[in-house]
PDB file of C-alpha atoms in Angstrom:
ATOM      1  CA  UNK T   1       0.000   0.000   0.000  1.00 78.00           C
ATOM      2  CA  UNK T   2       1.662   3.344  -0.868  1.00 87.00           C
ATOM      3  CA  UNK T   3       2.005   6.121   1.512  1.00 89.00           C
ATOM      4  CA  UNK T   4      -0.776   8.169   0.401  1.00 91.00           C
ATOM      5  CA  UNK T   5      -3.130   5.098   0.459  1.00 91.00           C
ATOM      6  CA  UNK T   6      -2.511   4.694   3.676  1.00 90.00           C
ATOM      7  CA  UNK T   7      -2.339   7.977   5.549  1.00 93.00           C
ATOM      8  CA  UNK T   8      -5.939   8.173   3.604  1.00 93.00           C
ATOM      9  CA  UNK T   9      -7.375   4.752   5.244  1.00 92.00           C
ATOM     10  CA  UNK T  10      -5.680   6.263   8.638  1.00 94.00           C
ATOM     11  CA  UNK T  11      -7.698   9.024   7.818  1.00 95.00           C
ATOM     12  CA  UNK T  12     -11.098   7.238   7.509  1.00 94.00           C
ATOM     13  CA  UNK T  13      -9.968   4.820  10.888  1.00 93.00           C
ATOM     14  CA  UNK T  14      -9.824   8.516  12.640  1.00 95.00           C
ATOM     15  CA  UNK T  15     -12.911   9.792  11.219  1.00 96.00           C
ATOM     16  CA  UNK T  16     -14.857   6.388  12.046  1.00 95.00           C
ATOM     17  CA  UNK T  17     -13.277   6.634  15.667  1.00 95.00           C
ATOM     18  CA  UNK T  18     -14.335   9.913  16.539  1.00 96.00           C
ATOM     19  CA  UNK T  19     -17.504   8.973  14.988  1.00 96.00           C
ATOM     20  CA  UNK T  20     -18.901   7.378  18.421  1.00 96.00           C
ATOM     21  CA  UNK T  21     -17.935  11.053  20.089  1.00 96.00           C
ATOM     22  CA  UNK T  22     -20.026  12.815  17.121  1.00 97.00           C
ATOM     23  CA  UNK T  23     -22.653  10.899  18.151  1.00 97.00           C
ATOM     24  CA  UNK T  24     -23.225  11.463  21.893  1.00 96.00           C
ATOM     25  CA  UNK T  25     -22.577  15.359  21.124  1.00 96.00           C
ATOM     26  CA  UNK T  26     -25.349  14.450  18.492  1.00 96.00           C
ATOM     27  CA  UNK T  27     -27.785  12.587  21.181  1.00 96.00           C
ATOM     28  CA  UNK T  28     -27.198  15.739  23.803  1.00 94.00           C
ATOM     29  CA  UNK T  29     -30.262  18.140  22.238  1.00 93.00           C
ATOM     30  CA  UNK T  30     -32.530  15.428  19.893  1.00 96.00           C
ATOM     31  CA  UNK T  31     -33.561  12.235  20.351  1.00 97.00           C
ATOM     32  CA  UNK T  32     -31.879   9.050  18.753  1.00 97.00           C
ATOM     33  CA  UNK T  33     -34.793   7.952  16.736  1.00 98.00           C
ATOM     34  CA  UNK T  34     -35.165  11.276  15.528  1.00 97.00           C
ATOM     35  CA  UNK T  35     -31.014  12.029  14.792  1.00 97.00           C
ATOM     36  CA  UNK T  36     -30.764   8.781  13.354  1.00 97.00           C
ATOM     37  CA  UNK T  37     -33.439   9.247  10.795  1.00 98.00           C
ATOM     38  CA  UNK T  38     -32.411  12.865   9.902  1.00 97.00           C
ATOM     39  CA  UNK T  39     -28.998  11.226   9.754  1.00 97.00           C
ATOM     40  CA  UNK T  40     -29.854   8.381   6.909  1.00 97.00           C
ATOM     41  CA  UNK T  41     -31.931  11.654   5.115  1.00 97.00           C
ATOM     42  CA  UNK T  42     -28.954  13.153   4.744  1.00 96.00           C
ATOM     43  CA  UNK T  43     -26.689  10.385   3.357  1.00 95.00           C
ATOM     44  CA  UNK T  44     -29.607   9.944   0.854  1.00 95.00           C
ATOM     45  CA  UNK T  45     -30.184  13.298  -0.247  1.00 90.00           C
ATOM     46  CA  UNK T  46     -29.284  14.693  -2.401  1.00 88.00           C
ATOM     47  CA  UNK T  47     -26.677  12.171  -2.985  1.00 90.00           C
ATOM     48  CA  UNK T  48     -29.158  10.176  -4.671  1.00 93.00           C
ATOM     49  CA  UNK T  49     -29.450  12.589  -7.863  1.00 92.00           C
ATOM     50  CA  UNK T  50     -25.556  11.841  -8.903  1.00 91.00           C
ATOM     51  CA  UNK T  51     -25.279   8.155  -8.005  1.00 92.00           C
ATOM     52  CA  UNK T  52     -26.931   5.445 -10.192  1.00 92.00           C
ATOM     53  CA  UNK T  53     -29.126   2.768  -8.106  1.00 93.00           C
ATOM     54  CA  UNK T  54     -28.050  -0.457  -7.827  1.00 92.00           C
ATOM     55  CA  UNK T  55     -28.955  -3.455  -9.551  1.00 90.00           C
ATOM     56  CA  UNK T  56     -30.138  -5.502  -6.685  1.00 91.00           C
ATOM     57  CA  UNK T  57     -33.395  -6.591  -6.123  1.00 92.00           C
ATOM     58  CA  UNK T  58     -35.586  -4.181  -4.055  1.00 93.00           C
ATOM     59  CA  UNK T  59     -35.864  -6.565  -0.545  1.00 94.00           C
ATOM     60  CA  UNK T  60     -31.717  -7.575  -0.823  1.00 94.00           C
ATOM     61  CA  UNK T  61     -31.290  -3.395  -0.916  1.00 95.00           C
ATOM     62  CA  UNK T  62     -34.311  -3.207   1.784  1.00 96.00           C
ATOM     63  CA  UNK T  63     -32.681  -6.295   3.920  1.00 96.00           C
ATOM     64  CA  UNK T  64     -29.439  -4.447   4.093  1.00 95.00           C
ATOM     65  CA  UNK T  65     -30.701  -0.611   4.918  1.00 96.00           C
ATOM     66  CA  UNK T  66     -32.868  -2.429   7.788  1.00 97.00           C
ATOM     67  CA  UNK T  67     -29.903  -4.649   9.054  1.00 97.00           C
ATOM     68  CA  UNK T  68     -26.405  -2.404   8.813  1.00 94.00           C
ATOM     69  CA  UNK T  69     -28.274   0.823   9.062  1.00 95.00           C
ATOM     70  CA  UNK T  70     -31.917   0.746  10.339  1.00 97.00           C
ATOM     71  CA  UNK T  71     -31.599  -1.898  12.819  1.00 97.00           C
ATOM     72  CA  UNK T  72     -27.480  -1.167  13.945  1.00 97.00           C
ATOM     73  CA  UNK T  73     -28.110   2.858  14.744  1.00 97.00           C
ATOM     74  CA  UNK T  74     -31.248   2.281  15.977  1.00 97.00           C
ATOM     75  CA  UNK T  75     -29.532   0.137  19.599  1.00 97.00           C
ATOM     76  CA  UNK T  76     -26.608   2.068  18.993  1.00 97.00           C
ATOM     77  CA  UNK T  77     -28.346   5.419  18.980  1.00 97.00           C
ATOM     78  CA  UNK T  78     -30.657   4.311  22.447  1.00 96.00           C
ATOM     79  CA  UNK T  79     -27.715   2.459  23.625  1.00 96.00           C
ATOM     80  CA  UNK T  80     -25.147   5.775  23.906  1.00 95.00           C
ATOM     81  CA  UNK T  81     -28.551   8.016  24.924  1.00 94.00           C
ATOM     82  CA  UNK T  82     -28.758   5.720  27.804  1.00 93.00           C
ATOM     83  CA  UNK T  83     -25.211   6.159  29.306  1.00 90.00           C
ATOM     84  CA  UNK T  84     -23.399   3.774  27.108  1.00 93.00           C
ATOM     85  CA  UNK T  85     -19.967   5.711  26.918  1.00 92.00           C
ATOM     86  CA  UNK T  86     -19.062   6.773  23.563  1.00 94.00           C
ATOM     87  CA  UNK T  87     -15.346   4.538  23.738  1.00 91.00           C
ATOM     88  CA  UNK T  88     -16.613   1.439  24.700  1.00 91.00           C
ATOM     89  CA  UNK T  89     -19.630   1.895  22.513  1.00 94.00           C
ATOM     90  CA  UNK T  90     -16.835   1.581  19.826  1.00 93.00           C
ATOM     91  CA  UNK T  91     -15.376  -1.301  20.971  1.00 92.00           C
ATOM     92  CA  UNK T  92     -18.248  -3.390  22.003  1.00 92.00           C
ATOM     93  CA  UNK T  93     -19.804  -2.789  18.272  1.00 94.00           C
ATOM     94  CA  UNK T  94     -16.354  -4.578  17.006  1.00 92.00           C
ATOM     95  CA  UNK T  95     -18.653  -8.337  18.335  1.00 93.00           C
ATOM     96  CA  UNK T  96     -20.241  -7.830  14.666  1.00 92.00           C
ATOM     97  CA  UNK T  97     -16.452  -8.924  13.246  1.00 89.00           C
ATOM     98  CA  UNK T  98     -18.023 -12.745  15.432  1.00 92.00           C
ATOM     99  CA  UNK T  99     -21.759 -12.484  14.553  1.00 93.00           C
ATOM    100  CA  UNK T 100     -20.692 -11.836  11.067  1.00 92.00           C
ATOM    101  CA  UNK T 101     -18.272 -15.275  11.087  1.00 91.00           C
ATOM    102  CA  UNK T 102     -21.288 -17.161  13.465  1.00 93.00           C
ATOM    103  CA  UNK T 103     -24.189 -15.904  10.625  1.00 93.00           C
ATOM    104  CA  UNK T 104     -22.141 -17.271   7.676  1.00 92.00           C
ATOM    105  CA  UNK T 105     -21.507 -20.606   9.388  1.00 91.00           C
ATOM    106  CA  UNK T 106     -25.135 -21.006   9.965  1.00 92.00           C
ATOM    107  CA  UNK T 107     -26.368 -19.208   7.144  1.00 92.00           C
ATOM    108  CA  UNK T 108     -23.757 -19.966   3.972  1.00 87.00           C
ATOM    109  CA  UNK T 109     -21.875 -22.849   5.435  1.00 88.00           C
ATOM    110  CA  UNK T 110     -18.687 -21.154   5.938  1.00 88.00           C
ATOM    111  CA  UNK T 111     -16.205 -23.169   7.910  1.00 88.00           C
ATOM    112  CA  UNK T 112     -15.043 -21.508  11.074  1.00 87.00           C
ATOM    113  CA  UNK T 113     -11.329 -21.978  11.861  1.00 88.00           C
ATOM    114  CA  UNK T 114      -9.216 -22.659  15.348  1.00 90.00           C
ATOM    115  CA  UNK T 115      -8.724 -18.959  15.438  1.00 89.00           C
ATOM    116  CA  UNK T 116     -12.121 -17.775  14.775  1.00 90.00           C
ATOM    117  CA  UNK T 117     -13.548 -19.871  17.290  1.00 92.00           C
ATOM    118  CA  UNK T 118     -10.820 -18.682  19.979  1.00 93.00           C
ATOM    119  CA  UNK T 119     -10.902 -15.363  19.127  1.00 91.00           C
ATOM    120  CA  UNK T 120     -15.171 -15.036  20.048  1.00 92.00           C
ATOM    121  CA  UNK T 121     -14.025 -17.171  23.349  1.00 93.00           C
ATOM    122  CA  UNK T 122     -11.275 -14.561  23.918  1.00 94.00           C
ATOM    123  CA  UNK T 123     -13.286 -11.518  23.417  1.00 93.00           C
ATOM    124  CA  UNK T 124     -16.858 -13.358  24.627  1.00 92.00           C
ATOM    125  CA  UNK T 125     -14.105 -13.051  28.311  1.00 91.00           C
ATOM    126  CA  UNK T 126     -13.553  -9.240  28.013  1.00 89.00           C
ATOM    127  CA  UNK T 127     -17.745  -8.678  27.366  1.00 89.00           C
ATOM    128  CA  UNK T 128     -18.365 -10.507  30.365  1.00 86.00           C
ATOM    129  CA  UNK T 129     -15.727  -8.732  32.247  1.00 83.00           C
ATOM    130  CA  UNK T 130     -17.562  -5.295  31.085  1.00 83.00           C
ATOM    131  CA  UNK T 131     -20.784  -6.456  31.279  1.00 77.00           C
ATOM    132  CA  UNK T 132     -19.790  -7.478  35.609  1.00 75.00           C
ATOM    133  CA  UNK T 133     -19.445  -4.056  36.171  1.00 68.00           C
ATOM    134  CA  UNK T 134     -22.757  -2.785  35.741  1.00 54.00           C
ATOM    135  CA  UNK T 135     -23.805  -2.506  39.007  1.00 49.00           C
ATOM    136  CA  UNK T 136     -22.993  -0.427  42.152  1.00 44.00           C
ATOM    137  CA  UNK T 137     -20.456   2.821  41.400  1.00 43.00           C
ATOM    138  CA  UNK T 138     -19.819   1.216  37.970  1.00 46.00           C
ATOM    139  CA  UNK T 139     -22.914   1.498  36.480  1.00 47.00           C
ATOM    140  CA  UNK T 140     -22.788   5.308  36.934  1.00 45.00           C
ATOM    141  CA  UNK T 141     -20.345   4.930  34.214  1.00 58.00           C
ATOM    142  CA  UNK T 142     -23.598   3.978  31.892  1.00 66.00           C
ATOM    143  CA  UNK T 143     -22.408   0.637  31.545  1.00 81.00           C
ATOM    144  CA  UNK T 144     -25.314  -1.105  32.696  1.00 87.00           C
ATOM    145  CA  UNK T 145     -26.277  -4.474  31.660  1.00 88.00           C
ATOM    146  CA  UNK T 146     -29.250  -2.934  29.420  1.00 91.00           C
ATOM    147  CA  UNK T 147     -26.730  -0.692  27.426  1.00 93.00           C
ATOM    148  CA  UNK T 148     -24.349  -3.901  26.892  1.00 92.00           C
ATOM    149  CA  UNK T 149     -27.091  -5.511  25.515  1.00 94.00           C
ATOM    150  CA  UNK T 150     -28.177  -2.602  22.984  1.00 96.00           C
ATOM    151  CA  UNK T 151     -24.720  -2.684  22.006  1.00 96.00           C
ATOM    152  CA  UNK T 152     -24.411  -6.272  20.998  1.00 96.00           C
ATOM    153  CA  UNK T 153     -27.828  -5.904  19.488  1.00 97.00           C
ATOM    154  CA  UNK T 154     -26.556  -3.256  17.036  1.00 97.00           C
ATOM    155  CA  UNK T 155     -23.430  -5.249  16.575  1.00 95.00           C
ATOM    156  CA  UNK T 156     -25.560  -8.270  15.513  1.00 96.00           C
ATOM    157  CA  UNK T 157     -27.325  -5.905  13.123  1.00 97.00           C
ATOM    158  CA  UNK T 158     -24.068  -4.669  11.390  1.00 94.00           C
ATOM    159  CA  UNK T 159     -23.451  -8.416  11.006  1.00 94.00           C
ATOM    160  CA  UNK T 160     -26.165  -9.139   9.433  1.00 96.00           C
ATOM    161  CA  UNK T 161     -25.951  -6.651   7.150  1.00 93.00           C
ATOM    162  CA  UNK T 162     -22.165  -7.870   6.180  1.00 91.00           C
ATOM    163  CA  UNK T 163     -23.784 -11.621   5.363  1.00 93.00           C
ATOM    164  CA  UNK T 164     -26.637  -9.408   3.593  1.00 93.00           C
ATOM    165  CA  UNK T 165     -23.626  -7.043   1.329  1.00 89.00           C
ATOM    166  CA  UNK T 166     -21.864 -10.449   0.767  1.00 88.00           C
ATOM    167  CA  UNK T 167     -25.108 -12.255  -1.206  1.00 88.00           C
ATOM    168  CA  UNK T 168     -25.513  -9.056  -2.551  1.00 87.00           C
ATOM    169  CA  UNK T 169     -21.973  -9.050  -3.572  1.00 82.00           C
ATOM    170  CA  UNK T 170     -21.667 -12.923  -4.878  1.00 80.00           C
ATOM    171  CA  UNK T 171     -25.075 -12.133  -7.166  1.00 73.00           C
ATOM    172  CA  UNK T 172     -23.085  -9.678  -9.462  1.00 72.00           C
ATOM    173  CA  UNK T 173     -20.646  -6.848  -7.211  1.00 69.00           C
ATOM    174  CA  UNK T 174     -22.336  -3.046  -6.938  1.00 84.00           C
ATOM    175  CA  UNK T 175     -20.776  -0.108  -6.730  1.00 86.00           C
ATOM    176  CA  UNK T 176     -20.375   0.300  -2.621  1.00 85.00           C
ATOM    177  CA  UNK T 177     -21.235   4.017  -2.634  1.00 89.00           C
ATOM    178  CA  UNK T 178     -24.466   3.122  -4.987  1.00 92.00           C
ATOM    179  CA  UNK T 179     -25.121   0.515  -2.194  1.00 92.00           C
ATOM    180  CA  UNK T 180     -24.867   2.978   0.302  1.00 91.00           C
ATOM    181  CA  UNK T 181     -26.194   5.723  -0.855  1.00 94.00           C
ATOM    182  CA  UNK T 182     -29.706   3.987  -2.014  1.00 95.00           C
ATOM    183  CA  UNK T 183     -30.289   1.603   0.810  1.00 95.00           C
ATOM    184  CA  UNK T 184     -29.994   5.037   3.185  1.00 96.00           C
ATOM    185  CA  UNK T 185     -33.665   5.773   1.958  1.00 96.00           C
ATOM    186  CA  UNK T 186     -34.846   2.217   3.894  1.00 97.00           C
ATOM    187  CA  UNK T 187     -34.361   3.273   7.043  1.00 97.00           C
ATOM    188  CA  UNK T 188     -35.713   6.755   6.838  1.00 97.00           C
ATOM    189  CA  UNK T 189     -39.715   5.843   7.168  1.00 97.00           C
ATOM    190  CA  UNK T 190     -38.917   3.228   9.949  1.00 97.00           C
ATOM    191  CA  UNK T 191     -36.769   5.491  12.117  1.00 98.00           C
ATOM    192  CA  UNK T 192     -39.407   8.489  11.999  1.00 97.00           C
ATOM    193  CA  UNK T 193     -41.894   6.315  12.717  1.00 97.00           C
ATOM    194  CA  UNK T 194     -40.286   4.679  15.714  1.00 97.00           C
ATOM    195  CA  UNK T 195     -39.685   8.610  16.940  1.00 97.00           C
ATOM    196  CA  UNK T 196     -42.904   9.626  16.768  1.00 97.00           C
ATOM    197  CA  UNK T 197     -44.314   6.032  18.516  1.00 96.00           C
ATOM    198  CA  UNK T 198     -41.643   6.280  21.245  1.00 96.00           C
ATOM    199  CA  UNK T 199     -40.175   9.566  21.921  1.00 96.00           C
ATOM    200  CA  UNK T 200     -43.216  11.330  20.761  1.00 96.00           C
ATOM    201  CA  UNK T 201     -44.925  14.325  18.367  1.00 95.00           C
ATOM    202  CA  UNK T 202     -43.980  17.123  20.753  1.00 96.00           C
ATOM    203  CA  UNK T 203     -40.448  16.443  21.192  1.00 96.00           C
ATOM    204  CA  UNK T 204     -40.025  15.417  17.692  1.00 96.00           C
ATOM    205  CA  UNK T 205     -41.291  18.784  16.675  1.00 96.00           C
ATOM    206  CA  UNK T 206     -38.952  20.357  19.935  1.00 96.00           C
ATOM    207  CA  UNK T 207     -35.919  19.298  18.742  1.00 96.00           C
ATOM    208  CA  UNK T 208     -36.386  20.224  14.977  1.00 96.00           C
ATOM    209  CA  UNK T 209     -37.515  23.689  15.945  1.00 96.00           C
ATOM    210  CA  UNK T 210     -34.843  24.876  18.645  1.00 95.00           C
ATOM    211  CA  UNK T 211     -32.000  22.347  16.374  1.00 96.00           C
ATOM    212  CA  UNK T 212     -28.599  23.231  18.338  1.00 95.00           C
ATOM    213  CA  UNK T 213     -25.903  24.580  16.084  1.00 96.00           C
ATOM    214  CA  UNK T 214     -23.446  21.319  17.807  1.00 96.00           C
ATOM    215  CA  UNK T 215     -26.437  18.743  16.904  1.00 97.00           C
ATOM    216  CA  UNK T 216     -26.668  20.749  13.085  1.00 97.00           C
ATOM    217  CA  UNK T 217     -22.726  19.815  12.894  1.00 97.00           C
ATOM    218  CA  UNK T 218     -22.941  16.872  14.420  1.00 97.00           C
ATOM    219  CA  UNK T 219     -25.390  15.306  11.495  1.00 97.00           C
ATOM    220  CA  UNK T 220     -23.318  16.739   8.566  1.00 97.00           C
ATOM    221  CA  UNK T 221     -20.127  15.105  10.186  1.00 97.00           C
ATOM    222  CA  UNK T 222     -22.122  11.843  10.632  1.00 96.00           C
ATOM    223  CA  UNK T 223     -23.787  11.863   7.181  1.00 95.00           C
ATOM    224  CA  UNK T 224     -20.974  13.103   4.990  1.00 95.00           C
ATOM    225  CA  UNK T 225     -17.569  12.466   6.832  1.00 96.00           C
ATOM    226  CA  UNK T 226     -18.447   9.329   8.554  1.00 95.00           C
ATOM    227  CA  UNK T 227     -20.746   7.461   5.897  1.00 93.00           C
ATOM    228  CA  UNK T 228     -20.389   8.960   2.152  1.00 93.00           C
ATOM    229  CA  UNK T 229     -16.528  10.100   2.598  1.00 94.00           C
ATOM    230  CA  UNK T 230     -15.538   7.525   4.967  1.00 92.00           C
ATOM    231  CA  UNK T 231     -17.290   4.704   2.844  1.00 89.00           C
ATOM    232  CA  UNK T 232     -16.277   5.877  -0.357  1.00 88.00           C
ATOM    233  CA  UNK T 233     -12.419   5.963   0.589  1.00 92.00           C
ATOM    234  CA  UNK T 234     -12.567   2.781   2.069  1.00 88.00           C
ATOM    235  CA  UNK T 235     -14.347   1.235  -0.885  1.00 83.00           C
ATOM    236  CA  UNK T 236     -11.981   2.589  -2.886  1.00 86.00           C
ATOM    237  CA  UNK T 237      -8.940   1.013  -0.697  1.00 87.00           C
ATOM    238  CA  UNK T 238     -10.917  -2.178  -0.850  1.00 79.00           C
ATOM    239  CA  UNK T 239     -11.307  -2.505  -4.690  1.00 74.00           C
ATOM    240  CA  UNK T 240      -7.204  -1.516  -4.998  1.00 82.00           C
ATOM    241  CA  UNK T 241      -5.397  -3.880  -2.563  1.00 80.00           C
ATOM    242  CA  UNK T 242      -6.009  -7.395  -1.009  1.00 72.00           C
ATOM    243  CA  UNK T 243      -8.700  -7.327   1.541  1.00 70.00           C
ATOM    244  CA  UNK T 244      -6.305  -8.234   3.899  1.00 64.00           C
ATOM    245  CA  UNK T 245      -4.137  -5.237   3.688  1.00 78.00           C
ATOM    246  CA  UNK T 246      -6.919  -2.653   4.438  1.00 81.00           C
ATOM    247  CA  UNK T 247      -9.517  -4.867   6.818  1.00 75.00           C
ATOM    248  CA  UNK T 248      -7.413  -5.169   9.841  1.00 79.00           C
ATOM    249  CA  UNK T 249      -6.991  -1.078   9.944  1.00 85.00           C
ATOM    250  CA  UNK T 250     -10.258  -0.951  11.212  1.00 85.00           C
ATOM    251  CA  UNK T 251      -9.248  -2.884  14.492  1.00 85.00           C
ATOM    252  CA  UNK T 252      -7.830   0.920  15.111  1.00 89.00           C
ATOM    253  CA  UNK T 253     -11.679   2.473  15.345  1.00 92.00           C
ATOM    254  CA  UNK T 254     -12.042   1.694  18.739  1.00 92.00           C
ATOM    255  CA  UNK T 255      -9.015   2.518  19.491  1.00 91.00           C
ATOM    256  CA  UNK T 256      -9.336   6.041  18.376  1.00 93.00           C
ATOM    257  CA  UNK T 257     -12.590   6.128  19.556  1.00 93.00           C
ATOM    258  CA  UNK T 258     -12.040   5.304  23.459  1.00 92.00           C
ATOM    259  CA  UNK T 259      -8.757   7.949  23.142  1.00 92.00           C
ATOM    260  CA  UNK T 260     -11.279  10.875  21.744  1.00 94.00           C
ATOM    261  CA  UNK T 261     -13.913   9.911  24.021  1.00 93.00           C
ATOM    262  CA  UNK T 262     -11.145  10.352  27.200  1.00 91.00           C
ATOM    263  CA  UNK T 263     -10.146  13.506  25.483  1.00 93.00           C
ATOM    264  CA  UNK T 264     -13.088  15.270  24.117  1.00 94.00           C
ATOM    265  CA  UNK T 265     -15.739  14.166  26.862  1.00 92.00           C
ATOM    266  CA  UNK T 266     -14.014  13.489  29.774  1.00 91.00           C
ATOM    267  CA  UNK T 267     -14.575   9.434  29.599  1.00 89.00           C
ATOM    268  CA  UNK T 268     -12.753   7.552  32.212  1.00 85.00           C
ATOM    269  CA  UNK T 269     -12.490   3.452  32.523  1.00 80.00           C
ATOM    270  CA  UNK T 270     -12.062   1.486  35.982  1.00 81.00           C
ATOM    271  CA  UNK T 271      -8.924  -0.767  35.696  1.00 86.00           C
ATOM    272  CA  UNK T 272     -11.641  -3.671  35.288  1.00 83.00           C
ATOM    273  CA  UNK T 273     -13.061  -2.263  32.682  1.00 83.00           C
ATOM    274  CA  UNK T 274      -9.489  -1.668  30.647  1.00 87.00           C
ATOM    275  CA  UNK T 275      -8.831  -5.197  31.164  1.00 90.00           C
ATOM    276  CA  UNK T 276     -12.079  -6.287  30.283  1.00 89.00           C
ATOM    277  CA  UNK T 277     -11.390  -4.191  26.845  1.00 90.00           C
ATOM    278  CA  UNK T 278      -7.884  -5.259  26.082  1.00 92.00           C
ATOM    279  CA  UNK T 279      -9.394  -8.741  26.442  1.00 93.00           C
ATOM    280  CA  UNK T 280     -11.759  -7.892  23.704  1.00 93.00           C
ATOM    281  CA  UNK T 281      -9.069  -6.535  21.236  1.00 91.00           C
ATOM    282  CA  UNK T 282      -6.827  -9.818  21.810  1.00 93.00           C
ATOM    283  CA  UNK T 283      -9.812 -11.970  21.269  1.00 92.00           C
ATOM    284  CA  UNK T 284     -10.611  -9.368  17.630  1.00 92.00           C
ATOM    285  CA  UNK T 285      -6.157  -9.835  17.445  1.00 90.00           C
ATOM    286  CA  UNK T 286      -6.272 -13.497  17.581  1.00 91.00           C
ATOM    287  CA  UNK T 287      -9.628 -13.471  15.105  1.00 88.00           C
ATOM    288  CA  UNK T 288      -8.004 -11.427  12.373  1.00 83.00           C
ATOM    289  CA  UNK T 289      -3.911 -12.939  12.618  1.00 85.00           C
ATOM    290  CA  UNK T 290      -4.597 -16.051  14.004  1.00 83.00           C
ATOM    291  CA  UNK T 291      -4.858 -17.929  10.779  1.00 76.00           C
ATOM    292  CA  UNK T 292      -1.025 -17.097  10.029  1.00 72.00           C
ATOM    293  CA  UNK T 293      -0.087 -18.446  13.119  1.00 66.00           C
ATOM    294  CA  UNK T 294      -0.751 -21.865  11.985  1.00 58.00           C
ATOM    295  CA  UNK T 295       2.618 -23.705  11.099  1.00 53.00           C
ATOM    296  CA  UNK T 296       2.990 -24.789   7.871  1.00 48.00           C
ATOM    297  CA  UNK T 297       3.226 -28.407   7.459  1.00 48.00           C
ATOM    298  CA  UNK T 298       6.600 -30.152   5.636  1.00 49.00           C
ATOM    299  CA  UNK T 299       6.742 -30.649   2.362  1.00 46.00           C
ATOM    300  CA  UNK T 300       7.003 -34.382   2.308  1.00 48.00           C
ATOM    301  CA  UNK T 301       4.023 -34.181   4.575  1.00 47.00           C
ATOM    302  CA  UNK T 302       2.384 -32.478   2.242  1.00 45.00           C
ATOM    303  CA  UNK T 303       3.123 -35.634  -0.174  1.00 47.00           C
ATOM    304  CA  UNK T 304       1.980 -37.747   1.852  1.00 43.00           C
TER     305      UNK T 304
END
């Protein structure tokens, strides 16, 4: 990967970090329903009027905007609204790398290897260890068992929406930004609706009428930087090197994201709760390099 290339995939691992900060600014002044469908509105329009559809069947394109977008930023959203801090939000979300491998076992018959299995045992450790310390002083943190649960919830979403973009994919490949772009106008309907059943007419109407400048910003930097700039570098990456040369970057999301979190808003972590996370990012380690661990066998072996 040449220089350039990869100070612009650092770029989109930064922006996709302090994505999960972006969002709780985002959550302070409008509700998540609400933010998350004004969100999608944005990626759609008027991005729609310069990218061709694509040519997917309408309920593959409608599967995938209620999976990876609808159904992931809807937990995520309530999850991070309800004291879920913004670092560990981005960690936790990382499971989907383990639903993703679990769905296509069960779902395509993909084999799961030594190192996938170990590396969901590893990290299925470090959620436990997180999810032990909501309770007492700890749960004043917003860790609670109810926002560990949202969390996995949206991280189940996200994979399936990967097993979703990977049919999608193996019927004839799209154009990731047409993907994107289109299947943003899914979860529009759904998430307004869910705002106005749930958080209500009057502070739907509230929020859009005294908007915050920071929640204004906070939308363009979710819909632009984060999803059509973000996703449109990284596709780009993606369709120039070997998938594994640009995939395991994005182990460096939560990273950034629980170092802007303790910078921008103050987060803090227990010492159980920083070994509970470096337990997850051994177990997402061991899941993405564990494969070229494996020793290779000897030749004449090999004859044999």
């Amino acid at each position: 990967m040449s220089v350039k290339d990869l100070l612009l995939a650092l770029c989109v691992v930064v922006a996709w970090g302090v994505n999960f900060v972006v969002i709780k600014v985002g959550l302070h002044d409008m509700p998540p329903f609400l933010l998350a469908a004004l969100r999608f509105a944005l990626v759609a329009l008027p991005t729609i009027f310069f990218v061709r559809p694509p040519k997917v069947p309408l309920r593959w394109l409608a599967l995938y905007g209620l999976t990876i977008s609808f159904g992931q930023f809807a937990f995520l959203f309530l999850a991070i609204k309800l004291g879920m801090p913004a670092g560990l939000a981005s960690l936790v979300l990382q499971a989907q790398a383990f639903f993703t491998l679990l769905l296509g076992a069960l779902l395509l018959s993909e084999k799961l290897r030594w190192h996938h299995i170990a590396g969901i045992v590893i990290a299925s450790g470090g959620m436990f260890l997180l999810a032990t310390t909501a309770h007492g002083v700890q749960a004043a943190s917003g860790i609670t068992i109810t926002t560990m649960l949202l969390t996995l919830a949206a991280a189940l979403c996200w994979g399936m929406g990967n097993i979703t973009n990977k049919v999608i994919m193996h019927n004839g490949g799209v154009p990731i930004m047409s993907l994107v772009v289109w299947s943003a106008l899914i979860p529009v309907g759904p998430f307004l609706l869910c705002s106005w059943l749930f958080e209500g007419e009057a502070a739907m109407v509230h929020s859009l009428v005294h908007i915050q400048l920071q929640t204004v910003l906070a939308l363009i930097y979710l819909a632009f930087i984060a999803t059509i700039v973000g996703y449109g570098i990284w596709g780009t990456l993606l369709s120039r090197y070997e998938t594994w040369r640009v995939a395991p970057l994005s182990l460096l999301v939560p990273v950034v994201g629980i170092v802007s979190a303790a910078l921008l808003l103050g987060e803090t972590l227990s010492m159980r709760q920083v070994v509970g996370a470096l337990i997850i990012v051994i177990g997402l380690v061991v899941n993405v390099f564990g494969g070229r661990l494996t020793p290779l066998r000897p030749a004449h072996a090999q004859r044999d």
